[in-house]
PDB file of C-alpha atoms in Angstrom:
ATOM      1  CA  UNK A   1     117.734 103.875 101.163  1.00 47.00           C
ATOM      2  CA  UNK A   2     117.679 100.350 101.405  1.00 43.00           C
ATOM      3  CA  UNK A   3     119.742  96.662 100.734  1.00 44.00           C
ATOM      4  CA  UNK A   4     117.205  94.563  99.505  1.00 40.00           C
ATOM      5  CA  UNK A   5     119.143  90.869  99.802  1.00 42.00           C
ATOM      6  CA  UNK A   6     118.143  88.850  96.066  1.00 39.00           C
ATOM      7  CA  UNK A   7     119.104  85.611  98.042  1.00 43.00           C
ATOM      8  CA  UNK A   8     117.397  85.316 100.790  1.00 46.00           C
ATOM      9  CA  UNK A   9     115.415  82.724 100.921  1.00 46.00           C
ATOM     10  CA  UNK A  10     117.718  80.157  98.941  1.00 50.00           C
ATOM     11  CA  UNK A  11     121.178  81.120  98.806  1.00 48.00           C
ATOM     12  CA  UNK A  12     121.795  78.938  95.253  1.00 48.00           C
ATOM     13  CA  UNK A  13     118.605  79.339  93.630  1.00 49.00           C
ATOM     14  CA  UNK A  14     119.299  81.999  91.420  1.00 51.00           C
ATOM     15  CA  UNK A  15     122.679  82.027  90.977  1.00 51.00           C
ATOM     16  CA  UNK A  16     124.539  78.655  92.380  1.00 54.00           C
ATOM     17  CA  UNK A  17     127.826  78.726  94.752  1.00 60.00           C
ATOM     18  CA  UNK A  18     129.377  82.153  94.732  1.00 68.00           C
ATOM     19  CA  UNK A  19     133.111  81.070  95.253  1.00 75.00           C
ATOM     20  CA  UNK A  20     136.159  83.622  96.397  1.00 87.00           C
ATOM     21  CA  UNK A  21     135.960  87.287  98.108  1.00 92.00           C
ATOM     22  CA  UNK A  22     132.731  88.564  98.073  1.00 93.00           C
ATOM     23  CA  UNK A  23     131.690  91.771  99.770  1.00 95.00           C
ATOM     24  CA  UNK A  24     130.160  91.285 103.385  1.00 95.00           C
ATOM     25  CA  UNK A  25     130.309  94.696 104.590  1.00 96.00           C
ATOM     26  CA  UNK A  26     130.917  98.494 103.753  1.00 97.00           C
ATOM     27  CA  UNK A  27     131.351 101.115 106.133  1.00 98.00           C
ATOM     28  CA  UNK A  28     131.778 104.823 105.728  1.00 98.00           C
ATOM     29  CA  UNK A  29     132.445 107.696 108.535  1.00 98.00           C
ATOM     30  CA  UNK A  30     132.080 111.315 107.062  1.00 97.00           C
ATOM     31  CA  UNK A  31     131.572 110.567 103.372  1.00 97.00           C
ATOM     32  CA  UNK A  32     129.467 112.943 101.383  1.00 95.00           C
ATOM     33  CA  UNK A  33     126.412 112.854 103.268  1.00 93.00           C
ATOM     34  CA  UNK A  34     126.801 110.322 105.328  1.00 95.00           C
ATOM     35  CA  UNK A  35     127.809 112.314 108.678  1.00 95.00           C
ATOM     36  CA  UNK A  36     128.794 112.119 112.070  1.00 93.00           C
ATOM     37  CA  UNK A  37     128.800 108.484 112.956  1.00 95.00           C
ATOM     38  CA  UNK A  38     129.254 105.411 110.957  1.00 97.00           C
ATOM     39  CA  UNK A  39     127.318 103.935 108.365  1.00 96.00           C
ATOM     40  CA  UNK A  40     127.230 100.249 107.669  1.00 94.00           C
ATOM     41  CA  UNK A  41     125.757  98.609 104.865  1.00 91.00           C
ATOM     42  CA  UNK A  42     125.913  94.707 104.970  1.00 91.00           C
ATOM     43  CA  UNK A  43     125.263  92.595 101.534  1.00 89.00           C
ATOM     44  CA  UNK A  44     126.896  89.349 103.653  1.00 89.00           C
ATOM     45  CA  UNK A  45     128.431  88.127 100.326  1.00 86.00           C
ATOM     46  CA  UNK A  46     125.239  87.891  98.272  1.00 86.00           C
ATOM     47  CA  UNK A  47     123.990  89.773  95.687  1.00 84.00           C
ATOM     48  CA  UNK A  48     122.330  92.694  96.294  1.00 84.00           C
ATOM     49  CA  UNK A  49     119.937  95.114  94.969  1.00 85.00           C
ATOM     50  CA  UNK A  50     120.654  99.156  96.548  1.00 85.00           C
ATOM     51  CA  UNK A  51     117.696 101.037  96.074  1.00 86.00           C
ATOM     52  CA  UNK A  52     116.909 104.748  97.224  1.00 85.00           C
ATOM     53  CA  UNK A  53     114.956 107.806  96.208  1.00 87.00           C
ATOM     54  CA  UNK A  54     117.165 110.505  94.064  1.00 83.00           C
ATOM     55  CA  UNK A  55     119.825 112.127  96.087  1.00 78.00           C
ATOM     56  CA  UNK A  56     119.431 109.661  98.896  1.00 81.00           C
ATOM     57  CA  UNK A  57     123.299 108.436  98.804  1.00 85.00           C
ATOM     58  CA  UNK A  58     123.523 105.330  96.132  1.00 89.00           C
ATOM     59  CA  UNK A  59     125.969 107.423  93.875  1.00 91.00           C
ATOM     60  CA  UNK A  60     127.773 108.020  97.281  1.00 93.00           C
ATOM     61  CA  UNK A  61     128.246 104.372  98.175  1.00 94.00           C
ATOM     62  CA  UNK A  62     129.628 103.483  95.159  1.00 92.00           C
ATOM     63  CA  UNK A  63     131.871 106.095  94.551  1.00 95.00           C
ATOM     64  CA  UNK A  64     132.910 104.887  98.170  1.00 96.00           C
ATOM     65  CA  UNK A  65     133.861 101.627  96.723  1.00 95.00           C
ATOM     66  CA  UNK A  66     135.345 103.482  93.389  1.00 95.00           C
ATOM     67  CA  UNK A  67     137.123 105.165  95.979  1.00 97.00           C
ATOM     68  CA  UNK A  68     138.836 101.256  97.666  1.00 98.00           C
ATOM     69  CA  UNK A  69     139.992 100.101  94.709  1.00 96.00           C
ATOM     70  CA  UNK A  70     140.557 101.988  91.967  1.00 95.00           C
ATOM     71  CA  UNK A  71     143.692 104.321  91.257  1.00 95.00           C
ATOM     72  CA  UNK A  72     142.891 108.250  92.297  1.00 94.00           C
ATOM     73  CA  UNK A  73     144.087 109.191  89.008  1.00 93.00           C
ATOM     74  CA  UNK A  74     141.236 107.407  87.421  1.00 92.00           C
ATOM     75  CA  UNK A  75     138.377 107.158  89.515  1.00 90.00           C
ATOM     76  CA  UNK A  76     135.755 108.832  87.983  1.00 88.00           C
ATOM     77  CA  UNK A  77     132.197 109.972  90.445  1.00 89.00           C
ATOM     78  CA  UNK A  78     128.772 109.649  89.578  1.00 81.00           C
ATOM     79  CA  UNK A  79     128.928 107.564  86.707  1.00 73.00           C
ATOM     80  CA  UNK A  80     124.982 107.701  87.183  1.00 66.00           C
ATOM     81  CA  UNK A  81     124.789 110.871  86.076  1.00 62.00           C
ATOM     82  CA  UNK A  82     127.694 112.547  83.949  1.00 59.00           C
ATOM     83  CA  UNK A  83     126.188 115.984  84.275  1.00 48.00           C
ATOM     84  CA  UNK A  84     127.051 116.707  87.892  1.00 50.00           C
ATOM     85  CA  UNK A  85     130.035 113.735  87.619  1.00 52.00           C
ATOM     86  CA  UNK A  86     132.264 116.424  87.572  1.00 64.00           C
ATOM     87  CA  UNK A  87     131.288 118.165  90.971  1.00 76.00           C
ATOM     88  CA  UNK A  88     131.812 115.328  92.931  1.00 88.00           C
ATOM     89  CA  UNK A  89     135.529 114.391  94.059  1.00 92.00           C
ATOM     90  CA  UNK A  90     137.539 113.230  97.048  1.00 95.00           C
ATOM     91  CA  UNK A  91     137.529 116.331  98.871  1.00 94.00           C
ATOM     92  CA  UNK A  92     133.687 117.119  97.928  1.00 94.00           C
ATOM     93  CA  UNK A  93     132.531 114.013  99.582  1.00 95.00           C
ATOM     94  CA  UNK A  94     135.269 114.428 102.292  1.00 96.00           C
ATOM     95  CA  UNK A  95     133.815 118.165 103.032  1.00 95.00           C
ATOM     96  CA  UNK A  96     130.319 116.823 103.180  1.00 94.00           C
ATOM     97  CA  UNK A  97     129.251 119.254 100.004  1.00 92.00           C
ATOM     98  CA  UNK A  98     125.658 119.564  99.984  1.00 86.00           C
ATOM     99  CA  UNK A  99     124.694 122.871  98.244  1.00 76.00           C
ATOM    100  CA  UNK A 100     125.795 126.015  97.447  1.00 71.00           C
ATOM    101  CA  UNK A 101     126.006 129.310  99.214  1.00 70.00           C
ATOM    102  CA  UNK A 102     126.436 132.562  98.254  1.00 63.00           C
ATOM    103  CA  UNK A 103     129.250 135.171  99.356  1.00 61.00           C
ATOM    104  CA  UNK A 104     128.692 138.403  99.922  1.00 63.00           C
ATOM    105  CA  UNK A 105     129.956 139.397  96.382  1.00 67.00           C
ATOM    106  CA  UNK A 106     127.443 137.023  95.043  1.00 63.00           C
ATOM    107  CA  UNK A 107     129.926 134.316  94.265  1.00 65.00           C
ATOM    108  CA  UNK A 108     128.757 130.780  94.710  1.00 64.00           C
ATOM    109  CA  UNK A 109     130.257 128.429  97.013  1.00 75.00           C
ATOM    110  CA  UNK A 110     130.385 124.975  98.211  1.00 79.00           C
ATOM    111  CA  UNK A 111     127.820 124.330 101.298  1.00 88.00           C
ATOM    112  CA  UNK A 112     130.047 121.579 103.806  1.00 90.00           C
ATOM    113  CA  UNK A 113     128.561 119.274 106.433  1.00 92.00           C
ATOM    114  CA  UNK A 114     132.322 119.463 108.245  1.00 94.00           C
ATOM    115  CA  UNK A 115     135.107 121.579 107.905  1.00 94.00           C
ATOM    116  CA  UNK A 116     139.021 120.713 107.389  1.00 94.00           C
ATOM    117  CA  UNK A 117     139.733 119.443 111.355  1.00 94.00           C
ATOM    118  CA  UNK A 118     137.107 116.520 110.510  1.00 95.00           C
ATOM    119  CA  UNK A 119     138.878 113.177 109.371  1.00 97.00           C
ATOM    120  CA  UNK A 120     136.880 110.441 107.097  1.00 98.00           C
ATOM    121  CA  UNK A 121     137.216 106.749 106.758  1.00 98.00           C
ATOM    122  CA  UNK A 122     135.927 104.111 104.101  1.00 98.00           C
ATOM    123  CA  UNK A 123     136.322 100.773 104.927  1.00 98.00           C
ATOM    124  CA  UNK A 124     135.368  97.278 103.068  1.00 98.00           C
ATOM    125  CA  UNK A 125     135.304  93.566 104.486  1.00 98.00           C
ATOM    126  CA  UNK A 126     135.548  91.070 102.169  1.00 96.00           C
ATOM    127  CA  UNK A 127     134.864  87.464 102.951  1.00 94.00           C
ATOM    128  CA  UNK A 128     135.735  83.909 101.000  1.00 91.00           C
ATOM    129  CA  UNK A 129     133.518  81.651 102.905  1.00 83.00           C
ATOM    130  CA  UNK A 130     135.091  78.446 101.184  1.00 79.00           C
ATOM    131  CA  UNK A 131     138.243  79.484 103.249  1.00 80.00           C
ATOM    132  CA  UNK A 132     137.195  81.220 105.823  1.00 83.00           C
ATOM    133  CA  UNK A 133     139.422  83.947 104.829  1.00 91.00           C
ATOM    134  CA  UNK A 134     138.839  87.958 105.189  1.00 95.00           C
ATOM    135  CA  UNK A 135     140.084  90.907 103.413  1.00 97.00           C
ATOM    136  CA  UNK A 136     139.261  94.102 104.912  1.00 98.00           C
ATOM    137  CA  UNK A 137     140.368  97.680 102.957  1.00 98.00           C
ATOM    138  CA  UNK A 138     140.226 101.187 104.062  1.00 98.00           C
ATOM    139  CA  UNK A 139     141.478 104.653 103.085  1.00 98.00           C
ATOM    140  CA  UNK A 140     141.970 107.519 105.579  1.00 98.00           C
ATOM    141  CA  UNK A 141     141.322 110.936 104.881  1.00 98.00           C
ATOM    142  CA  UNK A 142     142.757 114.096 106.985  1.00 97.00           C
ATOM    143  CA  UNK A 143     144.021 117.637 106.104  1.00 96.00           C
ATOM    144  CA  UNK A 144     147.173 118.387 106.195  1.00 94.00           C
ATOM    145  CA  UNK A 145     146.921 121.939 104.559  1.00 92.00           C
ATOM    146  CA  UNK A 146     143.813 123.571 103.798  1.00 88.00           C
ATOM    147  CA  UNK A 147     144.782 124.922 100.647  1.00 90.00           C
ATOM    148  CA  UNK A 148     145.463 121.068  99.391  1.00 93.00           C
ATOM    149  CA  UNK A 149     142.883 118.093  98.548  1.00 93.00           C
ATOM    150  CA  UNK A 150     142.934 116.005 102.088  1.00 96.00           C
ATOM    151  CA  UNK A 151     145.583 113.347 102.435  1.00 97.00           C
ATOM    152  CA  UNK A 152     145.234 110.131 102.783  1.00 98.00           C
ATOM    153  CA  UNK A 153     146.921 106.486 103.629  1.00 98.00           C
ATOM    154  CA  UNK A 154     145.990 102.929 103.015  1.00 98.00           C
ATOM    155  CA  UNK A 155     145.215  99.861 104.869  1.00 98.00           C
ATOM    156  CA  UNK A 156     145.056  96.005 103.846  1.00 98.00           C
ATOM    157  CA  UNK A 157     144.331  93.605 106.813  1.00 98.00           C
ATOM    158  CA  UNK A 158     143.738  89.702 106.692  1.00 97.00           C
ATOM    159  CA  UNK A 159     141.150  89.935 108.993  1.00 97.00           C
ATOM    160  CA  UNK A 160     137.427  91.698 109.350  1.00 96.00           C
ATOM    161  CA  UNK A 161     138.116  95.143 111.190  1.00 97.00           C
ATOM    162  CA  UNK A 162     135.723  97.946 111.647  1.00 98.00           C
ATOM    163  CA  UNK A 163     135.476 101.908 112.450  1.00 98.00           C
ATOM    164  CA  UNK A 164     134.516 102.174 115.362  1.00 97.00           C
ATOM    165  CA  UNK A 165     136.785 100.207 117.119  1.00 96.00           C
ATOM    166  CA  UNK A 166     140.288 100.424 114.989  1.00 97.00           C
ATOM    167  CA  UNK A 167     140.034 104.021 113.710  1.00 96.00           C
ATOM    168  CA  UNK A 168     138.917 106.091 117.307  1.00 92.00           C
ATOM    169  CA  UNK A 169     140.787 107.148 119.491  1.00 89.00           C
ATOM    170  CA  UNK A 170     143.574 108.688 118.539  1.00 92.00           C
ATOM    171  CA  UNK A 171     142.994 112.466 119.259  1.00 87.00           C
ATOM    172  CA  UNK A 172     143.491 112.992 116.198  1.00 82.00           C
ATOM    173  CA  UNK A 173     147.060 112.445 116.043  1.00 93.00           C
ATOM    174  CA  UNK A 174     147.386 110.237 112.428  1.00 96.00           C
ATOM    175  CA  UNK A 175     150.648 109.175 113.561  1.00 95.00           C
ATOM    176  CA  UNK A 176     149.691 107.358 116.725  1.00 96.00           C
ATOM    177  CA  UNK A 177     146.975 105.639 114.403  1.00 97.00           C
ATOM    178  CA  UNK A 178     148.992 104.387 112.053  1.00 97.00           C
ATOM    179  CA  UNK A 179     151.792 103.033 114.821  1.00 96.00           C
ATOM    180  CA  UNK A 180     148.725 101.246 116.146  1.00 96.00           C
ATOM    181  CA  UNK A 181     147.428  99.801 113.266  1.00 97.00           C
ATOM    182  CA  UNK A 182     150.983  98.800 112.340  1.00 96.00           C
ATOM    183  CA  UNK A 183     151.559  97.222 115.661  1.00 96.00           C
ATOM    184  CA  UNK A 184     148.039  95.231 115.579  1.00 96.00           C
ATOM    185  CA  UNK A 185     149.317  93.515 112.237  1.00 95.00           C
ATOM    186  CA  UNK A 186     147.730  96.061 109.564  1.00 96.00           C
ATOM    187  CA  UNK A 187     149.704  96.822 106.657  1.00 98.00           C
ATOM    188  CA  UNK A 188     149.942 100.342 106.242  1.00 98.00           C
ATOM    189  CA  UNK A 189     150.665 102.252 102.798  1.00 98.00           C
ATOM    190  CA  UNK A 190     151.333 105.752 101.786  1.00 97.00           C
ATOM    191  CA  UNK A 191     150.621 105.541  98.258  1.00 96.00           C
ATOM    192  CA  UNK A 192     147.832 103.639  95.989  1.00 97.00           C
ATOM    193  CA  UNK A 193     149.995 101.569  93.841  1.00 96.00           C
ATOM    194  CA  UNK A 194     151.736  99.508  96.616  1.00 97.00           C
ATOM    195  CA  UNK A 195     148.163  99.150  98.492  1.00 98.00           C
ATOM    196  CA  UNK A 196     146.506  98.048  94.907  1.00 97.00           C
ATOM    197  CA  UNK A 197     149.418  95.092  94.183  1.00 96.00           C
ATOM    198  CA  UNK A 198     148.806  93.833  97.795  1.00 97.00           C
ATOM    199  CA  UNK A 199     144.671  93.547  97.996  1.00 97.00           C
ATOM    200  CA  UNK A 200     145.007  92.312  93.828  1.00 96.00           C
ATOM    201  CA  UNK A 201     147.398  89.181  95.063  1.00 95.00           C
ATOM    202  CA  UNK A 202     144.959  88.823  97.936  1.00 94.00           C
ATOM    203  CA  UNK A 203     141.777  88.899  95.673  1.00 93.00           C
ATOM    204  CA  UNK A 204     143.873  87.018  92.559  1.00 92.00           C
ATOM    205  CA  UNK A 205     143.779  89.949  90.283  1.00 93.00           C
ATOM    206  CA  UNK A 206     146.588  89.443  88.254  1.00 91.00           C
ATOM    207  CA  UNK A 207     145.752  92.554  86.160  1.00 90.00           C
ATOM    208  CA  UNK A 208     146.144  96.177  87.211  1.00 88.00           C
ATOM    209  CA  UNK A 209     143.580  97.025  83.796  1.00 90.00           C
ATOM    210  CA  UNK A 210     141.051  94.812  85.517  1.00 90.00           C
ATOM    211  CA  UNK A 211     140.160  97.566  88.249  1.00 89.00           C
ATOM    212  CA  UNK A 212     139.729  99.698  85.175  1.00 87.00           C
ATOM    213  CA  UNK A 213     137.067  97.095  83.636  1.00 88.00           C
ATOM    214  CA  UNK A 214     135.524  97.241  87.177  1.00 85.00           C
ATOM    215  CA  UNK A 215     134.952 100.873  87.206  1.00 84.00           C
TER     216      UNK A 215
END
């Protein structure tokens, strides 16, 4: 899989000034496929073409970005391919599904890269080079109860942050986490509708419907 950059050679060429947020990087730490370290992908703002051979992680990536900014009630996975849309969700790509296995009565079940004491982060820097402004958004997922999808809080930050360094460290313990991104000037939500209002005034969305459109 691959970023092939559309603007390389001359920036306005094809499609002139590209004015306000942009996406400069995504990151993703345990996401579907994607496991055991983190995976950056790096469009710098431009347009980009993601190309890959079938079942190499596009659908993933996207649905990672789905995932940043669109509600949980209405995010819908592989859009790509409706047939197996409905086997992908939150705690599929979470769990690392990659197959199925069979039980010993002969039941099929869900093959996992990682189990439910593995955490996962998405995370998406967004840059408005006319300002020199960032935007950076992330979701953490943990599980609270194994029964239960995994949990999951919300971050907006005015600056460029990545995995590695703001989301380690922590021995697990999600509340010493949040404290510290709290105390490092992160805004911290529990709940998708606060998180959306804040990163929509930051991006000038004045429309909830227009994360809708986007999906």
């Amino acid at each position: 899989m691959s970023l092939f950059n559309l603007e390389q050679e001359d920036p306005g060429m094809l499609f002139g000034a590209t004015p306000g947020f942009r996406l400069a990087k995504l990151e993703v730490f345990n996401w579907g496929t994607f496991d055991g370290k983190v995976w950056t992908f790096s469009p710098g703002g431009e347009t980009s073409l993601l190309t890959g051979d079938v079942g190499s992680g596009k659908s993933t990536l996207v649905d990672a970005l789905i995932t940043l900014l669109v509600s949980p009630r209405k995010a819908a996975y592989n859009k790509a391919a409706d047939s197996s849309a409905k086997e992908r969700s939150v705690n599929s790509y979470v769990r690392g599904y990659f197959g199925q296995k069979r039980s010993a009565e002969g039941i099929g079940l869900p093959d996992s890269l990682r189990d439910i004491h593995h955490y996962s982060v998405l995370l998406a820097t967004f840059q408005n080079p006319g300002v020199s402004q960032f935007v950076t958004l992330a979701q953490f997922f943990w599980y609270q109860d194994a029964q239960k999808p995994p949990a999951r809080f919300y971050i907006v930050a005015d600056k460029e942050m990545w995995i590695t360094r703001d989301f380690s460290k922590f021995d697990k313990h999600v509340r010493v986490l949040k404290k510290r991104l709290k105390n490092s000037g992160v805004r911290v939500f529990e709940d998708y509708t606060r998180y959306a209002e804040v990163f929509r005034g930051r991006f000038g969305i004045e429309q909830e419907q227009a994360m809708d459109l986007f999906q």
